Amino acid sequence: MDESRHINVDIHQGIMRIGINRPDKKNALTDNMYNTMRLALENARENQAVKIVLFHGMDNAFCAGNDLKAFDHRAPGSASPGARFLIVLQSFEKPVVAAVSGIAVGVGVTLLLHCDLVYAAPDTRFGMPFVNLGVCPEAGSTFLLPAGAGYKKAAEVLMLGDFFDASKAVALGIINDTVPAQDLLAHALNVAEELAHKPQQALLVTKYLLKLGGQQEVADRMRAEFESFSALLLTPESIKAREKLKARLQKSEMRI
């Protein structure tokens, strides 16, 4: 497997752990990181030794979203590495668990909508600032979030783009529950181990049936979102918003 140095992939006792490890950028995802995670999922799909997948980050960051520089070099009209990863995750047949702490922004939130069980530290900060960056939401979030939280709650989060806390993430259906930070990864691993010991065919069929009604609708929505997202990236509004954010982040790094 072609592993990015910022993605740690480990298989132990039926659980594939995919750890995001780019601490200097709060786990912002690059094209290589997306490719490594996609390859890991494709391996997990075919590998009978893998029963469960567990995503996790670090104590201070699950994922700060897409690396902003990668947006500047995206080829128009072609599926980005991020899109290809999310398409595989959306159709992934085996159970997926996630442990979230620190911050989860953009794709760091929307990928959670495709996980089956998600736990977060109580002080985790979530954000979906797509509109603020001159783009639209992605990963099927314009379908999945209203389906779980209702239209008005979804509109509030996706249109305003403000940060929100873990208790609101529970109310929105993004995460299952909060777990003390010091116990978070151990709790997620325990849940993954419990799932790994259950009758696997029954577990896979249950996930299939749970997702059966909306799978095609989610896939169709993802395609529409990706097309709109790619077009919006090229607009002056989006370019200006990203440049302002990059300058702000650079100043913040210089003060550290």
PDB file of C-alpha atoms in Angstrom:
ATOM      1  CA  MET A   1       0.000   0.000   0.000  1.00  0.00           C
ATOM      2  CA  ASP A   2       1.407   3.430  -0.967  1.00  0.00           C
ATOM      3  CA  GLU A   3       1.257   5.187   2.386  1.00  0.00           C
ATOM      4  CA  SER A   4       1.543   8.926   2.833  1.00  0.00           C
ATOM      5  CA  ARG A   5       3.791   9.809   5.746  1.00  0.00           C
ATOM      6  CA  HIS A   6       0.881  11.786   7.213  1.00  0.00           C
ATOM      7  CA  ILE A   7      -1.533   8.825   7.280  1.00  0.00           C
ATOM      8  CA  ASN A   8      -0.840   5.905   9.599  1.00  0.00           C
ATOM      9  CA  VAL A   9      -2.552   2.660   8.620  1.00  0.00           C
ATOM     10  CA  ASP A  10      -2.495  -0.307  10.971  1.00  0.00           C
ATOM     11  CA  ILE A  11      -4.432  -3.578  11.038  1.00  0.00           C
ATOM     12  CA  HIS A  12      -4.788  -5.441  14.318  1.00  0.00           C
ATOM     13  CA  GLN A  13      -7.372  -7.998  15.440  1.00  0.00           C
ATOM     14  CA  GLY A  14      -9.759  -7.240  12.586  1.00  0.00           C
ATOM     15  CA  ILE A  15      -9.604  -3.439  12.965  1.00  0.00           C
ATOM     16  CA  MET A  16      -7.965  -1.162  10.429  1.00  0.00           C
ATOM     17  CA  ARG A  17      -6.953   2.080  12.123  1.00  0.00           C
ATOM     18  CA  ILE A  18      -6.522   5.057   9.805  1.00  0.00           C
ATOM     19  CA  GLY A  19      -4.750   7.766  11.779  1.00  0.00           C
ATOM     20  CA  ILE A  20      -4.411  11.282  10.395  1.00  0.00           C
ATOM     21  CA  ASN A  21      -1.035  12.628  11.497  1.00  0.00           C
ATOM     22  CA  ARG A  22      -0.060  16.049  10.151  1.00  0.00           C
ATOM     23  CA  PRO A  23       0.237  17.963  13.430  1.00  0.00           C
ATOM     24  CA  ASP A  24       1.872  21.119  12.063  1.00  0.00           C
ATOM     25  CA  LYS A  25      -1.221  21.760   9.896  1.00  0.00           C
ATOM     26  CA  LYS A  26      -3.829  20.414  12.319  1.00  0.00           C
ATOM     27  CA  ASN A  27      -4.353  17.429  10.005  1.00  0.00           C
ATOM     28  CA  ALA A  28      -5.407  19.441   6.952  1.00  0.00           C
ATOM     29  CA  LEU A  29      -5.678  16.936   4.114  1.00  0.00           C
ATOM     30  CA  THR A  30      -3.482  16.960   1.011  1.00  0.00           C
ATOM     31  CA  ASP A  31      -4.073  15.042  -2.217  1.00  0.00           C
ATOM     32  CA  ASN A  32      -1.554  12.389  -1.132  1.00  0.00           C
ATOM     33  CA  MET A  33      -3.343  11.949   2.186  1.00  0.00           C
ATOM     34  CA  TYR A  34      -6.694  11.486   0.439  1.00  0.00           C
ATOM     35  CA  ASN A  35      -5.117   8.948  -1.922  1.00  0.00           C
ATOM     36  CA  THR A  36      -3.617   6.993   0.961  1.00  0.00           C
ATOM     37  CA  MET A  37      -6.926   6.848   2.828  1.00  0.00           C
ATOM     38  CA  ARG A  38      -8.759   5.785  -0.330  1.00  0.00           C
ATOM     39  CA  LEU A  39      -6.239   3.020  -0.973  1.00  0.00           C
ATOM     40  CA  ALA A  40      -6.583   1.897   2.637  1.00  0.00           C
ATOM     41  CA  LEU A  41     -10.368   1.643   2.291  1.00  0.00           C
ATOM     42  CA  GLU A  42     -10.048  -0.233  -0.993  1.00  0.00           C
ATOM     43  CA  ASN A  43      -7.648  -2.630   0.713  1.00  0.00           C
ATOM     44  CA  ALA A  44     -10.019  -3.025   3.654  1.00  0.00           C
ATOM     45  CA  ARG A  45     -12.885  -3.777   1.285  1.00  0.00           C
ATOM     46  CA  GLU A  46     -11.009  -6.741  -0.228  1.00  0.00           C
ATOM     47  CA  ASN A  47      -9.109  -7.883   2.864  1.00  0.00           C
ATOM     48  CA  GLN A  48     -11.132 -10.481   4.772  1.00  0.00           C
ATOM     49  CA  ALA A  49      -8.951  -9.892   7.831  1.00  0.00           C
ATOM     50  CA  VAL A  50     -10.391  -6.374   8.130  1.00  0.00           C
ATOM     51  CA  LYS A  51     -13.820  -6.277   9.729  1.00  0.00           C
ATOM     52  CA  ILE A  52     -14.013  -2.684  11.007  1.00  0.00           C
ATOM     53  CA  VAL A  53     -12.361   0.623  10.070  1.00  0.00           C
ATOM     54  CA  LEU A  54     -11.540   3.258  12.683  1.00  0.00           C
ATOM     55  CA  PHE A  55     -10.657   6.853  11.765  1.00  0.00           C
ATOM     56  CA  HIS A  56      -8.915   9.046  14.321  1.00  0.00           C
ATOM     57  CA  GLY A  57      -6.694  12.108  14.526  1.00  0.00           C
ATOM     58  CA  MET A  58      -4.713  13.554  17.406  1.00  0.00           C
ATOM     59  CA  ASP A  59      -5.674  15.116  20.738  1.00  0.00           C
ATOM     60  CA  ASN A  60      -5.720  18.665  19.340  1.00  0.00           C
ATOM     61  CA  ALA A  61      -7.101  17.975  15.868  1.00  0.00           C
ATOM     62  CA  PHE A  62      -9.148  15.402  14.036  1.00  0.00           C
ATOM     63  CA  CYS A  63      -9.000  17.229  10.694  1.00  0.00           C
ATOM     64  CA  ALA A  64      -8.804  20.954   9.847  1.00  0.00           C
ATOM     65  CA  GLY A  65     -10.322  20.311   6.421  1.00  0.00           C
ATOM     66  CA  ASN A  66      -8.775  20.385   2.970  1.00  0.00           C
ATOM     67  CA  ASP A  67      -5.333  21.933   2.587  1.00  0.00           C
ATOM     68  CA  LEU A  68      -6.114  25.313   1.024  1.00  0.00           C
ATOM     69  CA  LYS A  69      -3.136  25.192  -1.349  1.00  0.00           C
ATOM     70  CA  ALA A  70      -4.526  22.044  -2.974  1.00  0.00           C
ATOM     71  CA  PHE A  71      -7.568  24.017  -4.144  1.00  0.00           C
ATOM     72  CA  ASP A  72      -5.326  26.290  -6.214  1.00  0.00           C
ATOM     73  CA  HIS A  73      -4.063  23.409  -8.354  1.00  0.00           C
ATOM     74  CA  ARG A  74      -7.244  21.421  -8.903  1.00  0.00           C
ATOM     75  CA  ALA A  75      -7.823  20.459 -12.527  1.00  0.00           C
ATOM     76  CA  PRO A  76     -11.284  21.649 -13.659  1.00  0.00           C
ATOM     77  CA  GLY A  77     -13.681  18.916 -14.725  1.00  0.00           C
ATOM     78  CA  SER A  78     -11.795  16.020 -13.131  1.00  0.00           C
ATOM     79  CA  ALA A  79     -12.576  14.176  -9.899  1.00  0.00           C
ATOM     80  CA  SER A  80     -10.251  15.372  -7.171  1.00  0.00           C
ATOM     81  CA  PRO A  81      -8.453  12.941  -4.829  1.00  0.00           C
ATOM     82  CA  GLY A  82     -10.788  14.149  -2.086  1.00  0.00           C
ATOM     83  CA  ALA A  83     -13.849  13.351  -4.166  1.00  0.00           C
ATOM     84  CA  ARG A  84     -12.521   9.897  -5.033  1.00  0.00           C
ATOM     85  CA  PHE A  85     -11.861   9.155  -1.350  1.00  0.00           C
ATOM     86  CA  LEU A  86     -15.338  10.287  -0.306  1.00  0.00           C
ATOM     87  CA  ILE A  87     -16.999   8.235  -3.056  1.00  0.00           C
ATOM     88  CA  VAL A  88     -15.268   5.100  -1.763  1.00  0.00           C
ATOM     89  CA  LEU A  89     -16.191   5.960   1.840  1.00  0.00           C
ATOM     90  CA  GLN A  90     -19.835   6.570   0.903  1.00  0.00           C
ATOM     91  CA  SER A  91     -20.168   3.106  -0.647  1.00  0.00           C
ATOM     92  CA  PHE A  92     -17.963   1.272   1.862  1.00  0.00           C
ATOM     93  CA  GLU A  93     -19.744  -1.861   3.037  1.00  0.00           C
ATOM     94  CA  LYS A  94     -18.035  -2.563   6.384  1.00  0.00           C
ATOM     95  CA  PRO A  95     -18.737  -0.626   9.608  1.00  0.00           C
ATOM     96  CA  VAL A  96     -16.754   2.574  10.147  1.00  0.00           C
ATOM     97  CA  VAL A  97     -16.108   4.118  13.557  1.00  0.00           C
ATOM     98  CA  ALA A  98     -14.521   7.522  14.220  1.00  0.00           C
ATOM     99  CA  ALA A  99     -12.911   9.209  17.237  1.00  0.00           C
ATOM    100  CA  VAL A 100     -12.888  13.010  17.000  1.00  0.00           C
ATOM    101  CA  SER A 101     -11.129  15.583  19.166  1.00  0.00           C
ATOM    102  CA  GLY A 102      -9.723  19.088  18.962  1.00  0.00           C
ATOM    103  CA  ILE A 103     -11.193  20.487  15.767  1.00  0.00           C
ATOM    104  CA  ALA A 104     -13.133  19.053  12.840  1.00  0.00           C
ATOM    105  CA  VAL A 105     -13.619  21.446   9.934  1.00  0.00           C
ATOM    106  CA  GLY A 106     -15.042  21.075   6.416  1.00  0.00           C
ATOM    107  CA  VAL A 107     -14.357  17.590   5.128  1.00  0.00           C
ATOM    108  CA  GLY A 108     -13.311  16.775   8.702  1.00  0.00           C
ATOM    109  CA  VAL A 109     -17.028  17.015   9.486  1.00  0.00           C
ATOM    110  CA  THR A 110     -18.629  15.796   6.267  1.00  0.00           C
ATOM    111  CA  LEU A 111     -16.669  12.534   6.215  1.00  0.00           C
ATOM    112  CA  LEU A 112     -18.229  11.774   9.618  1.00  0.00           C
ATOM    113  CA  LEU A 113     -21.653  11.718   7.972  1.00  0.00           C
ATOM    114  CA  HIS A 114     -20.542   8.518   6.203  1.00  0.00           C
ATOM    115  CA  CYS A 115     -19.270   6.821   9.352  1.00  0.00           C
ATOM    116  CA  ASP A 116     -21.573   4.517  11.284  1.00  0.00           C
ATOM    117  CA  LEU A 117     -20.567   5.348  14.856  1.00  0.00           C
ATOM    118  CA  VAL A 118     -18.799   8.578  15.849  1.00  0.00           C
ATOM    119  CA  TYR A 119     -17.588   9.701  19.278  1.00  0.00           C
ATOM    120  CA  ALA A 120     -16.043  13.055  20.150  1.00  0.00           C
ATOM    121  CA  ALA A 121     -14.330  14.759  23.057  1.00  0.00           C
ATOM    122  CA  PRO A 122     -16.676  17.270  24.742  1.00  0.00           C
ATOM    123  CA  ASP A 123     -14.496  20.287  23.844  1.00  0.00           C
ATOM    124  CA  THR A 124     -14.258  19.453  20.127  1.00  0.00           C
ATOM    125  CA  ARG A 125     -15.051  22.389  17.834  1.00  0.00           C
ATOM    126  CA  PHE A 126     -16.869  21.620  14.589  1.00  0.00           C
ATOM    127  CA  GLY A 127     -17.160  23.890  11.567  1.00  0.00           C
ATOM    128  CA  MET A 128     -18.556  23.726   8.038  1.00  0.00           C
ATOM    129  CA  PRO A 129     -17.412  27.080   6.575  1.00  0.00           C
ATOM    130  CA  PHE A 130     -17.968  26.229   2.925  1.00  0.00           C
ATOM    131  CA  VAL A 131     -20.052  29.302   2.050  1.00  0.00           C
ATOM    132  CA  ASN A 132     -17.566  31.540   3.885  1.00  0.00           C
ATOM    133  CA  LEU A 133     -14.894  30.260   1.482  1.00  0.00           C
ATOM    134  CA  GLY A 134     -17.039  30.936  -1.561  1.00  0.00           C
ATOM    135  CA  VAL A 135     -17.876  27.277  -2.235  1.00  0.00           C
ATOM    136  CA  CYS A 136     -20.758  24.903  -1.502  1.00  0.00           C
ATOM    137  CA  PRO A 137     -20.888  21.966   0.920  1.00  0.00           C
ATOM    138  CA  GLU A 138     -19.716  18.562  -0.317  1.00  0.00           C
ATOM    139  CA  ALA A 139     -19.727  14.815   0.488  1.00  0.00           C
ATOM    140  CA  GLY A 140     -23.507  14.611   0.322  1.00  0.00           C
ATOM    141  CA  SER A 141     -23.865  16.902   3.334  1.00  0.00           C
ATOM    142  CA  THR A 142     -26.699  18.897   1.724  1.00  0.00           C
ATOM    143  CA  PHE A 143     -28.692  15.649   1.695  1.00  0.00           C
ATOM    144  CA  LEU A 144     -27.473  13.853   4.818  1.00  0.00           C
ATOM    145  CA  LEU A 145     -27.518  16.768   7.261  1.00  0.00           C
ATOM    146  CA  PRO A 146     -31.133  17.841   6.555  1.00  0.00           C
ATOM    147  CA  ALA A 147     -32.173  14.169   6.628  1.00  0.00           C
ATOM    148  CA  GLY A 148     -30.780  13.793  10.137  1.00  0.00           C
ATOM    149  CA  ALA A 149     -31.252  17.236  11.648  1.00  0.00           C
ATOM    150  CA  GLY A 150     -34.089  18.818   9.679  1.00  0.00           C
ATOM    151  CA  TYR A 151     -33.874  21.533   7.032  1.00  0.00           C
ATOM    152  CA  LYS A 152     -33.667  24.598   9.294  1.00  0.00           C
ATOM    153  CA  LYS A 153     -30.948  23.206  11.558  1.00  0.00           C
ATOM    154  CA  ALA A 154     -28.959  22.107   8.520  1.00  0.00           C
ATOM    155  CA  ALA A 155     -29.429  25.496   6.854  1.00  0.00           C
ATOM    156  CA  GLU A 156     -28.190  27.260   9.987  1.00  0.00           C
ATOM    157  CA  VAL A 157     -24.982  25.231  10.055  1.00  0.00           C
ATOM    158  CA  LEU A 158     -24.291  25.188   6.308  1.00  0.00           C
ATOM    159  CA  MET A 159     -25.291  28.748   5.453  1.00  0.00           C
ATOM    160  CA  LEU A 160     -23.772  30.598   8.423  1.00  0.00           C
ATOM    161  CA  GLY A 161     -20.668  28.412   8.653  1.00  0.00           C
ATOM    162  CA  ASP A 162     -20.136  29.152  12.355  1.00  0.00           C
ATOM    163  CA  PHE A 163     -18.248  26.844  14.695  1.00  0.00           C
ATOM    164  CA  PHE A 164     -20.358  24.681  16.997  1.00  0.00           C
ATOM    165  CA  ASP A 165     -19.666  22.403  19.934  1.00  0.00           C
ATOM    166  CA  ALA A 166     -19.946  18.667  20.480  1.00  0.00           C
ATOM    167  CA  SER A 167     -23.331  18.868  22.173  1.00  0.00           C
ATOM    168  CA  LYS A 168     -24.750  20.524  19.051  1.00  0.00           C
ATOM    169  CA  ALA A 169     -23.018  17.907  16.896  1.00  0.00           C
ATOM    170  CA  VAL A 170     -24.948  15.262  18.864  1.00  0.00           C
ATOM    171  CA  ALA A 171     -28.219  17.143  18.324  1.00  0.00           C
ATOM    172  CA  LEU A 172     -27.480  17.431  14.591  1.00  0.00           C
ATOM    173  CA  GLY A 173     -26.831  13.688  14.328  1.00  0.00           C
ATOM    174  CA  ILE A 174     -23.205  14.151  13.277  1.00  0.00           C
ATOM    175  CA  ILE A 175     -21.839  12.251  16.283  1.00  0.00           C
ATOM    176  CA  ASN A 176     -23.338   9.611  18.553  1.00  0.00           C
ATOM    177  CA  ASP A 177     -22.040  10.822  21.903  1.00  0.00           C
ATOM    178  CA  THR A 178     -19.290  12.630  23.754  1.00  0.00           C
ATOM    179  CA  VAL A 179     -16.554  10.801  25.647  1.00  0.00           C
ATOM    180  CA  PRO A 180     -13.919  12.358  27.953  1.00  0.00           C
ATOM    181  CA  ALA A 181     -10.838  13.211  25.890  1.00  0.00           C
ATOM    182  CA  GLN A 182      -8.546  10.920  27.877  1.00  0.00           C
ATOM    183  CA  ASP A 183     -10.871   7.965  27.200  1.00  0.00           C
ATOM    184  CA  LEU A 184     -11.912   8.778  23.642  1.00  0.00           C
ATOM    185  CA  LEU A 185      -9.632   6.586  21.538  1.00  0.00           C
ATOM    186  CA  ALA A 186      -9.897   3.663  23.962  1.00  0.00           C
ATOM    187  CA  HIS A 187     -13.693   3.948  23.854  1.00  0.00           C
ATOM    188  CA  ALA A 188     -13.757   4.016  20.051  1.00  0.00           C
ATOM    189  CA  LEU A 189     -11.430   1.011  19.942  1.00  0.00           C
ATOM    190  CA  ASN A 190     -13.671  -0.869  22.381  1.00  0.00           C
ATOM    191  CA  VAL A 191     -16.683  -0.172  20.171  1.00  0.00           C
ATOM    192  CA  ALA A 192     -14.737  -1.325  17.102  1.00  0.00           C
ATOM    193  CA  GLU A 193     -13.656  -4.498  18.906  1.00  0.00           C
ATOM    194  CA  GLU A 194     -17.238  -5.203  19.971  1.00  0.00           C
ATOM    195  CA  LEU A 195     -18.391  -4.850  16.363  1.00  0.00           C
ATOM    196  CA  ALA A 196     -15.527  -7.036  15.133  1.00  0.00           C
ATOM    197  CA  HIS A 197     -16.723  -9.879  17.387  1.00  0.00           C
ATOM    198  CA  LYS A 198     -20.313  -9.811  16.172  1.00  0.00           C
ATOM    199  CA  PRO A 199     -21.627 -12.140  13.413  1.00  0.00           C
ATOM    200  CA  GLN A 200     -20.143 -10.404  10.384  1.00  0.00           C
ATOM    201  CA  GLN A 201     -22.666 -11.342   7.719  1.00  0.00           C
ATOM    202  CA  ALA A 202     -25.515 -10.091   9.895  1.00  0.00           C
ATOM    203  CA  LEU A 203     -23.588  -6.883  10.594  1.00  0.00           C
ATOM    204  CA  LEU A 204     -22.901  -6.222   6.903  1.00  0.00           C
ATOM    205  CA  VAL A 205     -26.514  -6.891   5.925  1.00  0.00           C
ATOM    206  CA  THR A 206     -27.728  -4.581   8.696  1.00  0.00           C
ATOM    207  CA  LYS A 207     -25.537  -1.731   7.429  1.00  0.00           C
ATOM    208  CA  TYR A 208     -26.704  -2.406   3.871  1.00  0.00           C
ATOM    209  CA  LEU A 209     -30.367  -2.243   4.911  1.00  0.00           C
ATOM    210  CA  LEU A 210     -29.871   0.883   7.028  1.00  0.00           C
ATOM    211  CA  LYS A 211     -28.416   2.714   4.029  1.00  0.00           C
ATOM    212  CA  LEU A 212     -30.544   1.094   1.326  1.00  0.00           C
ATOM    213  CA  GLY A 213     -33.151   3.832   0.970  1.00  0.00           C
ATOM    214  CA  GLY A 214     -30.820   6.760   0.408  1.00  0.00           C
ATOM    215  CA  GLN A 215     -27.645   5.364  -1.117  1.00  0.00           C
ATOM    216  CA  GLN A 216     -28.366   6.341  -4.715  1.00  0.00           C
ATOM    217  CA  GLU A 217     -29.763   9.717  -3.684  1.00  0.00           C
ATOM    218  CA  VAL A 218     -26.615  10.444  -1.663  1.00  0.00           C
ATOM    219  CA  ALA A 219     -24.382   9.392  -4.570  1.00  0.00           C
ATOM    220  CA  ASP A 220     -26.338  11.624  -6.964  1.00  0.00           C
ATOM    221  CA  ARG A 221     -26.165  14.558  -4.537  1.00  0.00           C
ATOM    222  CA  MET A 222     -22.424  14.082  -4.106  1.00  0.00           C
ATOM    223  CA  ARG A 223     -21.892  14.294  -7.866  1.00  0.00           C
ATOM    224  CA  ALA A 224     -23.944  17.498  -8.065  1.00  0.00           C
ATOM    225  CA  GLU A 225     -22.069  18.996  -5.099  1.00  0.00           C
ATOM    226  CA  PHE A 226     -18.642  18.111  -6.522  1.00  0.00           C
ATOM    227  CA  GLU A 227     -19.509  19.727  -9.872  1.00  0.00           C
ATOM    228  CA  SER A 228     -20.757  22.909  -8.185  1.00  0.00           C
ATOM    229  CA  PHE A 229     -17.823  22.956  -5.756  1.00  0.00           C
ATOM    230  CA  SER A 230     -15.280  22.732  -8.588  1.00  0.00           C
ATOM    231  CA  ALA A 231     -16.956  25.547 -10.502  1.00  0.00           C
ATOM    232  CA  LEU A 232     -17.198  27.789  -7.438  1.00  0.00           C
ATOM    233  CA  LEU A 233     -13.491  27.322  -6.655  1.00  0.00           C
ATOM    234  CA  LEU A 234     -12.703  29.321  -9.795  1.00  0.00           C
ATOM    235  CA  THR A 235     -14.876  32.322  -8.908  1.00  0.00           C
ATOM    236  CA  PRO A 236     -13.266  35.599  -7.753  1.00  0.00           C
ATOM    237  CA  GLU A 237     -15.242  35.411  -4.488  1.00  0.00           C
ATOM    238  CA  SER A 238     -13.772  32.039  -3.569  1.00  0.00           C
ATOM    239  CA  ILE A 239     -10.236  32.930  -4.621  1.00  0.00           C
ATOM    240  CA  LYS A 240     -10.346  36.121  -2.533  1.00  0.00           C
ATOM    241  CA  ALA A 241     -11.806  34.332   0.505  1.00  0.00           C
ATOM    242  CA  ARG A 242      -9.153  31.604   0.375  1.00  0.00           C
ATOM    243  CA  GLU A 243      -6.317  34.108   0.028  1.00  0.00           C
ATOM    244  CA  LYS A 244      -7.554  36.011   3.088  1.00  0.00           C
ATOM    245  CA  LEU A 245      -7.768  32.809   5.111  1.00  0.00           C
ATOM    246  CA  LYS A 246      -4.302  31.664   4.002  1.00  0.00           C
ATOM    247  CA  ALA A 247      -2.843  35.028   5.065  1.00  0.00           C
ATOM    248  CA  ARG A 248      -4.570  34.784   8.446  1.00  0.00           C
ATOM    249  CA  LEU A 249      -3.313  31.250   8.985  1.00  0.00           C
ATOM    250  CA  GLN A 250       0.226  32.248   8.010  1.00  0.00           C
ATOM    251  CA  LYS A 251       0.212  35.061  10.572  1.00  0.00           C
ATOM    252  CA  SER A 252      -1.049  32.641  13.210  1.00  0.00           C
ATOM    253  CA  GLU A 253       1.786  30.184  12.423  1.00  0.00           C
ATOM    254  CA  MET A 254       4.378  32.979  12.634  1.00  0.00           C
ATOM    255  CA  ARG A 255       3.232  33.820  16.167  1.00  0.00           C
ATOM    256  CA  ILE A 256       3.639  30.237  17.393  1.00  0.00           C
TER     257      ILE A 256
END
